[in-house]
Short mmCIF file of C-alpha atoms and ligand atoms in Angstrom, two decimals:
data_model
loop_
_atom_site.label_atom_id
_atom_site.label_comp_id
_atom_site.label_asym_id
_atom_site.label_seq_id
_atom_site.Cartn_x
_atom_site.Cartn_y
_atom_site.Cartn_z
CA MET A 19 -0.10 0.10 0.12
CA ASN A 20 0.91 3.55 -0.70
CA PHE A 21 -0.13 6.92 0.74
CA THR A 22 2.63 9.01 -0.92
CA ASP A 23 0.19 11.64 -1.94
CA LYS A 24 -2.12 11.41 1.21
CA THR A 25 -2.09 13.69 4.07
CA VAL A 26 -3.34 12.02 7.24
CA LEU A 27 -4.41 13.89 10.53
CA VAL A 28 -4.31 11.83 13.57
CA THR A 29 -5.83 13.17 16.81
CA GLY A 30 -4.15 12.29 20.01
CA SER A 31 -1.11 11.21 18.22
CA SER A 32 1.42 12.42 20.94
CA ARG A 33 1.80 8.85 22.21
CA GLY A 34 0.28 5.18 22.51
CA ILE A 35 -2.04 4.19 19.77
CA GLY A 36 -2.33 7.61 17.82
CA LEU A 37 1.35 7.64 17.46
CA ALA A 38 1.55 3.93 16.09
CA ILE A 39 -1.21 4.80 13.56
CA ALA A 40 0.73 8.13 12.65
CA HIS A 41 4.05 6.13 12.07
CA ALA A 42 2.30 3.46 10.24
CA PHE A 43 0.99 6.17 7.61
CA ASP A 44 4.51 7.67 7.68
CA LYS A 45 6.19 4.36 6.62
CA LEU A 46 4.06 4.19 3.53
CA GLY A 47 4.92 7.53 2.52
CA ALA A 48 2.09 9.81 3.89
CA ARG A 49 2.20 13.41 5.08
CA LEU A 50 1.00 13.59 8.68
CA ILE A 51 -0.64 16.03 10.91
CA LEU A 52 0.07 15.14 14.28
CA HIS A 53 -2.31 16.53 17.15
CA ALA A 54 -2.64 16.35 21.14
CA ARG A 55 -3.85 18.45 23.82
CA SER A 56 -0.19 19.10 24.91
CA ALA A 57 2.49 20.23 22.61
CA ILE A 58 4.19 17.46 20.29
CA LYS A 59 7.76 16.60 21.80
CA PRO A 60 10.56 17.24 19.39
CA GLU A 61 11.97 13.74 19.31
CA VAL A 62 8.46 12.66 18.43
CA ILE A 63 8.52 15.01 15.41
CA ALA A 64 11.92 13.88 14.74
CA SER A 65 10.93 10.14 14.57
CA PHE A 66 9.09 10.86 11.24
CA HIS A 67 10.67 10.31 7.65
CA GLN A 68 8.82 13.27 6.30
CA GLU A 69 8.42 16.45 8.71
CA PRO A 70 4.82 16.39 10.06
CA LEU A 71 2.76 19.54 10.74
CA THR A 72 1.52 19.66 14.17
CA LEU A 73 -1.83 20.86 15.95
CA GLN A 74 -2.22 21.32 19.62
CA PHE A 75 -5.92 22.06 20.95
CA ASP A 76 -8.42 20.38 23.46
CA ILE A 77 -10.84 18.57 21.09
CA ALA A 78 -13.79 19.21 23.81
CA ASP A 79 -13.26 22.98 23.06
CA ALA A 80 -15.49 23.13 19.80
CA LYS A 81 -14.32 26.78 19.04
CA ALA A 82 -10.69 25.79 19.56
CA ALA A 83 -10.85 23.00 17.11
CA GLU A 84 -12.51 25.07 14.68
CA GLU A 85 -10.14 27.98 15.03
CA ALA A 86 -7.24 25.64 14.51
CA LEU A 87 -8.63 23.53 11.74
CA LYS A 88 -9.35 27.00 9.88
CA ALA A 89 -5.85 28.09 10.23
CA LEU A 90 -4.43 24.79 8.93
CA TYR A 91 -6.61 24.96 5.87
CA LYS A 92 -5.59 28.74 5.22
CA GLN A 93 -1.99 27.59 5.20
CA ASP A 94 -0.52 28.72 1.62
CA ASP A 95 0.61 25.08 0.58
CA PHE A 96 -2.08 23.10 1.95
CA GLU A 97 -4.28 20.72 -0.07
CA GLY A 98 -6.49 19.42 2.55
CA ILE A 99 -7.10 15.98 4.56
CA ASP A 100 -7.48 12.73 2.83
CA ILE A 101 -7.56 10.65 5.76
CA LEU A 102 -8.71 11.77 9.38
CA VAL A 103 -8.16 9.15 12.26
CA ASN A 104 -10.10 10.30 15.29
CA ASN A 105 -8.09 8.80 18.04
CA ALA A 106 -8.00 11.39 21.13
CA GLY A 107 -9.74 9.73 23.99
CA ILE A 108 -9.50 9.74 27.75
CA THR A 109 -10.92 7.37 30.58
CA LYS A 110 -12.21 8.26 34.10
CA ASP A 111 -13.39 5.12 35.43
CA GLN A 112 -15.70 4.52 38.43
CA ILE A 113 -18.91 2.11 39.02
CA THR A 114 -22.06 3.74 38.26
CA ILE A 115 -23.31 4.46 41.58
CA GLY A 116 -20.30 6.44 42.47
CA MET A 117 -19.37 8.36 39.39
CA LEU A 118 -19.48 11.92 39.72
CA PRO A 119 -21.73 13.27 36.83
CA ALA A 120 -18.85 16.03 36.09
CA ASP A 121 -16.67 12.92 34.98
CA PHE A 122 -19.31 11.43 33.21
CA ALA A 123 -19.74 14.51 31.22
CA GLN A 124 -16.11 14.88 30.81
CA VAL A 125 -15.32 11.60 29.08
CA VAL A 126 -18.39 11.99 26.77
CA ASN A 127 -17.49 15.55 26.00
CA VAL A 128 -14.09 14.40 25.05
CA ASN A 129 -14.61 11.41 23.41
CA LEU A 130 -17.60 11.81 21.51
CA ASN A 131 -18.36 15.54 21.52
CA GLY A 132 -14.89 15.90 20.85
CA THR A 133 -14.67 13.64 17.88
CA PHE A 134 -17.62 15.66 16.52
CA ASN A 135 -15.78 18.94 16.88
CA VAL A 136 -12.83 17.77 14.99
CA THR A 137 -14.80 15.81 12.14
CA GLN A 138 -17.57 18.21 11.35
CA PRO A 139 -15.37 20.91 9.79
CA ILE A 140 -13.11 18.26 8.06
CA PHE A 141 -16.26 16.39 6.78
CA LYS A 142 -17.35 19.61 5.16
CA LYS A 143 -14.10 19.98 3.11
CA MET A 144 -14.16 16.14 2.18
CA ILE A 145 -17.79 16.61 0.80
CA ARG A 146 -16.38 19.55 -1.32
CA GLN A 147 -12.79 17.60 -2.31
CA LYS A 148 -15.47 14.47 -3.08
CA HIS A 149 -13.31 11.91 -1.31
CA GLY A 150 -12.01 11.08 2.19
CA SER A 151 -11.60 8.33 4.81
CA ILE A 152 -12.18 8.69 8.20
CA ILE A 153 -11.46 6.26 11.05
CA ASN A 154 -12.80 6.37 14.26
CA ILE A 155 -11.29 4.81 17.14
CA SER A 156 -13.96 3.14 19.39
CA SER A 157 -13.54 0.42 21.89
CA VAL A 158 -14.88 -3.13 22.47
CA VAL A 159 -16.33 -1.62 25.53
CA GLY A 160 -18.63 0.41 23.20
CA GLN A 161 -20.01 -3.03 22.03
CA MET A 162 -20.14 -5.10 25.21
CA GLY A 163 -19.81 -2.76 28.14
CA ASN A 164 -17.82 -2.58 31.16
CA VAL A 165 -18.08 -2.28 34.99
CA GLY A 166 -16.75 0.92 36.02
CA GLN A 167 -16.91 2.68 32.47
CA VAL A 168 -20.50 3.76 31.88
CA ASN A 169 -19.25 6.96 30.68
CA TYR A 170 -16.48 5.56 28.42
CA SER A 171 -18.87 2.84 26.92
CA ALA A 172 -21.60 5.20 26.31
CA ALA A 173 -19.47 7.43 24.57
CA LYS A 174 -17.53 4.67 22.28
CA ALA A 175 -21.06 3.13 21.61
CA GLY A 176 -21.72 6.73 20.44
CA LEU A 177 -18.77 6.75 18.01
CA ILE A 178 -20.14 3.60 16.43
CA GLY A 179 -23.49 5.38 15.79
CA MET A 180 -21.72 8.38 14.49
CA THR A 181 -19.61 6.37 12.08
CA LYS A 182 -22.64 4.63 10.77
CA THR A 183 -24.49 7.97 10.11
CA LEU A 184 -21.41 9.67 8.48
CA ALA A 185 -20.98 6.58 6.30
CA LYS A 186 -24.24 7.12 5.00
CA GLU A 187 -24.14 10.97 4.68
CA GLY A 188 -20.44 10.88 3.02
CA ALA A 189 -21.26 7.95 0.92
CA ARG A 190 -22.38 10.03 -2.57
CA ARG A 191 -19.26 11.75 -2.12
CA GLN A 192 -16.92 8.78 -2.01
CA ILE A 193 -16.22 9.58 1.71
CA GLN A 194 -15.82 6.12 3.50
CA VAL A 195 -16.16 6.32 7.47
CA ASN A 196 -15.33 3.38 9.66
CA ALA A 197 -14.59 2.53 13.31
CA ILE A 198 -12.19 0.27 15.11
CA ALA A 199 -12.90 -1.09 18.46
CA PRO A 200 -9.80 -2.22 20.03
CA GLY A 201 -9.63 -4.39 23.16
CA MET A 202 -7.04 -4.44 25.63
CA ILE A 203 -3.94 -2.77 24.18
CA VAL A 204 -0.50 -2.28 25.75
CA SER A 205 -0.55 1.52 26.40
CA ASP A 206 -0.61 4.40 28.89
CA MET A 207 -4.30 3.71 29.47
CA THR A 208 -3.86 -0.06 30.17
CA ASP A 209 -0.82 0.58 32.32
CA GLN A 210 -3.02 2.13 34.95
CA LEU A 211 -4.79 -1.21 35.48
CA SER A 212 -4.11 -3.26 38.87
CA ASP A 213 -2.57 -6.48 38.75
CA LYS A 214 -5.76 -8.11 39.78
CA ALA A 215 -7.74 -6.51 36.91
CA ARG A 216 -5.08 -7.33 34.31
CA LYS A 217 -5.09 -11.18 35.59
CA SER A 218 -8.68 -11.22 35.39
CA LEU A 219 -8.77 -9.46 31.89
CA LEU A 220 -6.19 -11.99 30.32
CA GLU A 221 -8.31 -14.91 31.34
CA SER A 222 -11.19 -13.54 29.22
CA ILE A 223 -9.27 -12.88 26.20
CA PRO A 224 -9.12 -16.04 24.10
CA LEU A 225 -5.43 -15.02 22.60
CA SER A 226 -4.40 -14.71 26.21
CA ARG A 227 -2.37 -11.43 25.54
CA PHE A 228 -2.96 -7.70 25.30
CA GLY A 229 -2.75 -6.30 21.75
CA SER A 230 -0.14 -3.79 20.55
CA ALA A 231 -0.74 -0.41 19.16
CA GLU A 232 0.80 -1.60 16.11
CA ASP A 233 -2.13 -4.33 15.72
CA VAL A 234 -4.58 -1.39 15.64
CA ALA A 235 -2.28 0.82 13.24
CA ASP A 236 -2.32 -2.32 10.72
CA VAL A 237 -6.32 -2.07 10.75
CA ALA A 238 -6.28 1.67 10.32
CA VAL A 239 -3.87 1.34 7.32
CA PHE A 240 -6.28 -1.46 5.81
CA LEU A 241 -9.29 0.62 6.18
CA ALA A 242 -7.58 3.67 4.70
CA GLY A 243 -6.53 1.78 1.62
CA ASN A 244 -9.62 0.09 0.85
CA ASN A 245 -12.32 1.26 -1.53
CA TYR A 246 -15.40 -0.48 -0.67
CA ILE A 247 -15.82 -0.75 3.22
CA THR A 248 -17.87 1.83 4.72
CA GLY A 249 -19.92 2.27 7.85
CA GLN A 250 -18.20 -0.87 9.72
CA THR A 251 -16.50 -1.42 12.89
CA ILE A 252 -13.73 -3.74 12.93
CA THR A 253 -12.79 -5.11 16.46
CA VAL A 254 -9.54 -5.94 17.30
CA ASP A 255 -9.47 -7.45 20.50
CA GLY A 256 -7.76 -11.02 20.67
CA GLY A 257 -11.37 -12.54 20.66
CA LEU A 258 -12.40 -10.66 23.75
CA HIS A 259 -16.01 -10.25 22.24
CA ILE A 260 -17.22 -12.86 20.37
P1 LIG B 28 -3.31 7.43 25.52
O1 LIG B 28 -1.85 6.78 25.51
O2 LIG B 28 -3.60 8.01 26.96
O3 LIG B 28 -3.20 8.81 24.58
C1 LIG B 28 -4.01 9.51 24.35
C2 LIG B 28 -3.85 10.65 23.28
O4 LIG B 28 -5.20 11.40 23.18
C3 LIG B 28 -2.95 11.77 23.47
O5 LIG B 28 -2.08 11.80 22.69
C4 LIG B 28 -3.60 12.96 24.17
O6 LIG B 28 -2.97 13.99 24.19
C5 LIG B 28 -4.84 12.67 23.37
N1 LIG B 28 -6.01 13.37 24.12
C6 LIG B 28 -6.56 13.02 25.31
N2 LIG B 28 -7.58 13.94 25.69
C7 LIG B 28 -7.28 14.91 24.61
C8 LIG B 28 -8.12 16.14 24.46
N3 LIG B 28 -9.16 16.63 25.08
N4 LIG B 28 -7.94 16.88 23.33
C9 LIG B 28 -6.84 16.54 22.36
N5 LIG B 28 -6.16 15.37 22.75
C10 LIG B 28 -6.24 14.91 23.78
O7 LIG B 28 -4.47 6.89 24.81
P2 LIG B 28 -4.30 5.22 23.92
O8 LIG B 28 -4.23 4.21 25.09
O9 LIG B 28 -3.25 5.19 23.19
O10 LIG B 28 -5.79 5.38 23.34
C11 LIG B 28 -5.84 6.03 22.12
C12 LIG B 28 -7.49 5.67 21.86
O11 LIG B 28 -7.74 4.23 21.73
C13 LIG B 28 -8.42 6.54 22.55
O12 LIG B 28 -9.60 6.78 21.99
C14 LIG B 28 -8.83 4.97 23.45
O13 LIG B 28 -10.06 5.43 24.29
C15 LIG B 28 -8.76 4.29 22.49
N6 LIG B 28 -8.79 2.75 23.11
C16 LIG B 28 -7.45 2.29 23.78
C17 LIG B 28 -7.46 1.12 24.24
C18 LIG B 28 -6.39 0.67 25.15
O14 LIG B 28 -6.39 -0.45 25.51
N7 LIG B 28 -5.27 1.31 25.29
C19 LIG B 28 -8.56 0.23 24.09
C20 LIG B 28 -9.72 0.55 23.40
C21 LIG B 28 -9.98 2.04 22.71
P3 LIG B 28 -2.14 14.50 25.24
O15 LIG B 28 -0.60 13.71 25.26
O16 LIG B 28 -1.85 16.08 25.14
O17 LIG B 28 -2.58 14.07 26.61
#
């Protein structure tokens, strides 16, 4: 697969799964736009073959997203985004009876509203350019639920609905929209798990191991390179949710 004439924006690409996805597209010749809430570190920028553009804003802030993207599209030599990977996300776990409404709202705001805030302005441009691929990073817990993640599972299930609607709305303009639902992936997010939680999770994964960020990146590259898949969610979870 070759992405040499493609520009790819990966949100939340300062580390973890987002960075692995960005590296996978970079290896195949794409021009990358990295994004995070914090500034992208110089050593991350230096790890790319082709110098990436960078964006820094909180995706939960609709105005900040709109302004940053407006400025990006106004750059003289900017030709548009071909592939958008909505990867930025957070967790704030607590069982339902103990969850603060503010923590519920924050997780939905970042994972679901934040994805909308980034997607809407880019989707408008993709409609005009009559092509594009959008990949939303959902989660297996959006498909199967998970104790302690009422906020996160609701937001990630919402992303699957958003994916289907965007796929239907974008299809006439050759815009494909799909989602990936990773299971347990080695990352900062899963490093926070207690040994007990880790052990019990491993027992419920048929492949008996956590996945790698590259396992998810492989699927993002596959979806972006395919011409006839849209509205689908590909689960990458070692069999956790069969
Ligand atoms: P991670 O290591 O915690 O990285 C999260 C990324 O998102 C960082 O780049 C972070 O930027 C960015 N981000 C977070 N909140 C943001 C905000 N409000 N505005 C802008 N950027 C923001 O996460 P990960 O484990 O790689 O997960 C990546 C995605 O995969 C998430 O959507 C997650 O829900 C999903 N996922 C992960 C797993 C897993 O097992 N790890 C499983 C299923 C799904 P900063 O560096 O600036 O904070």
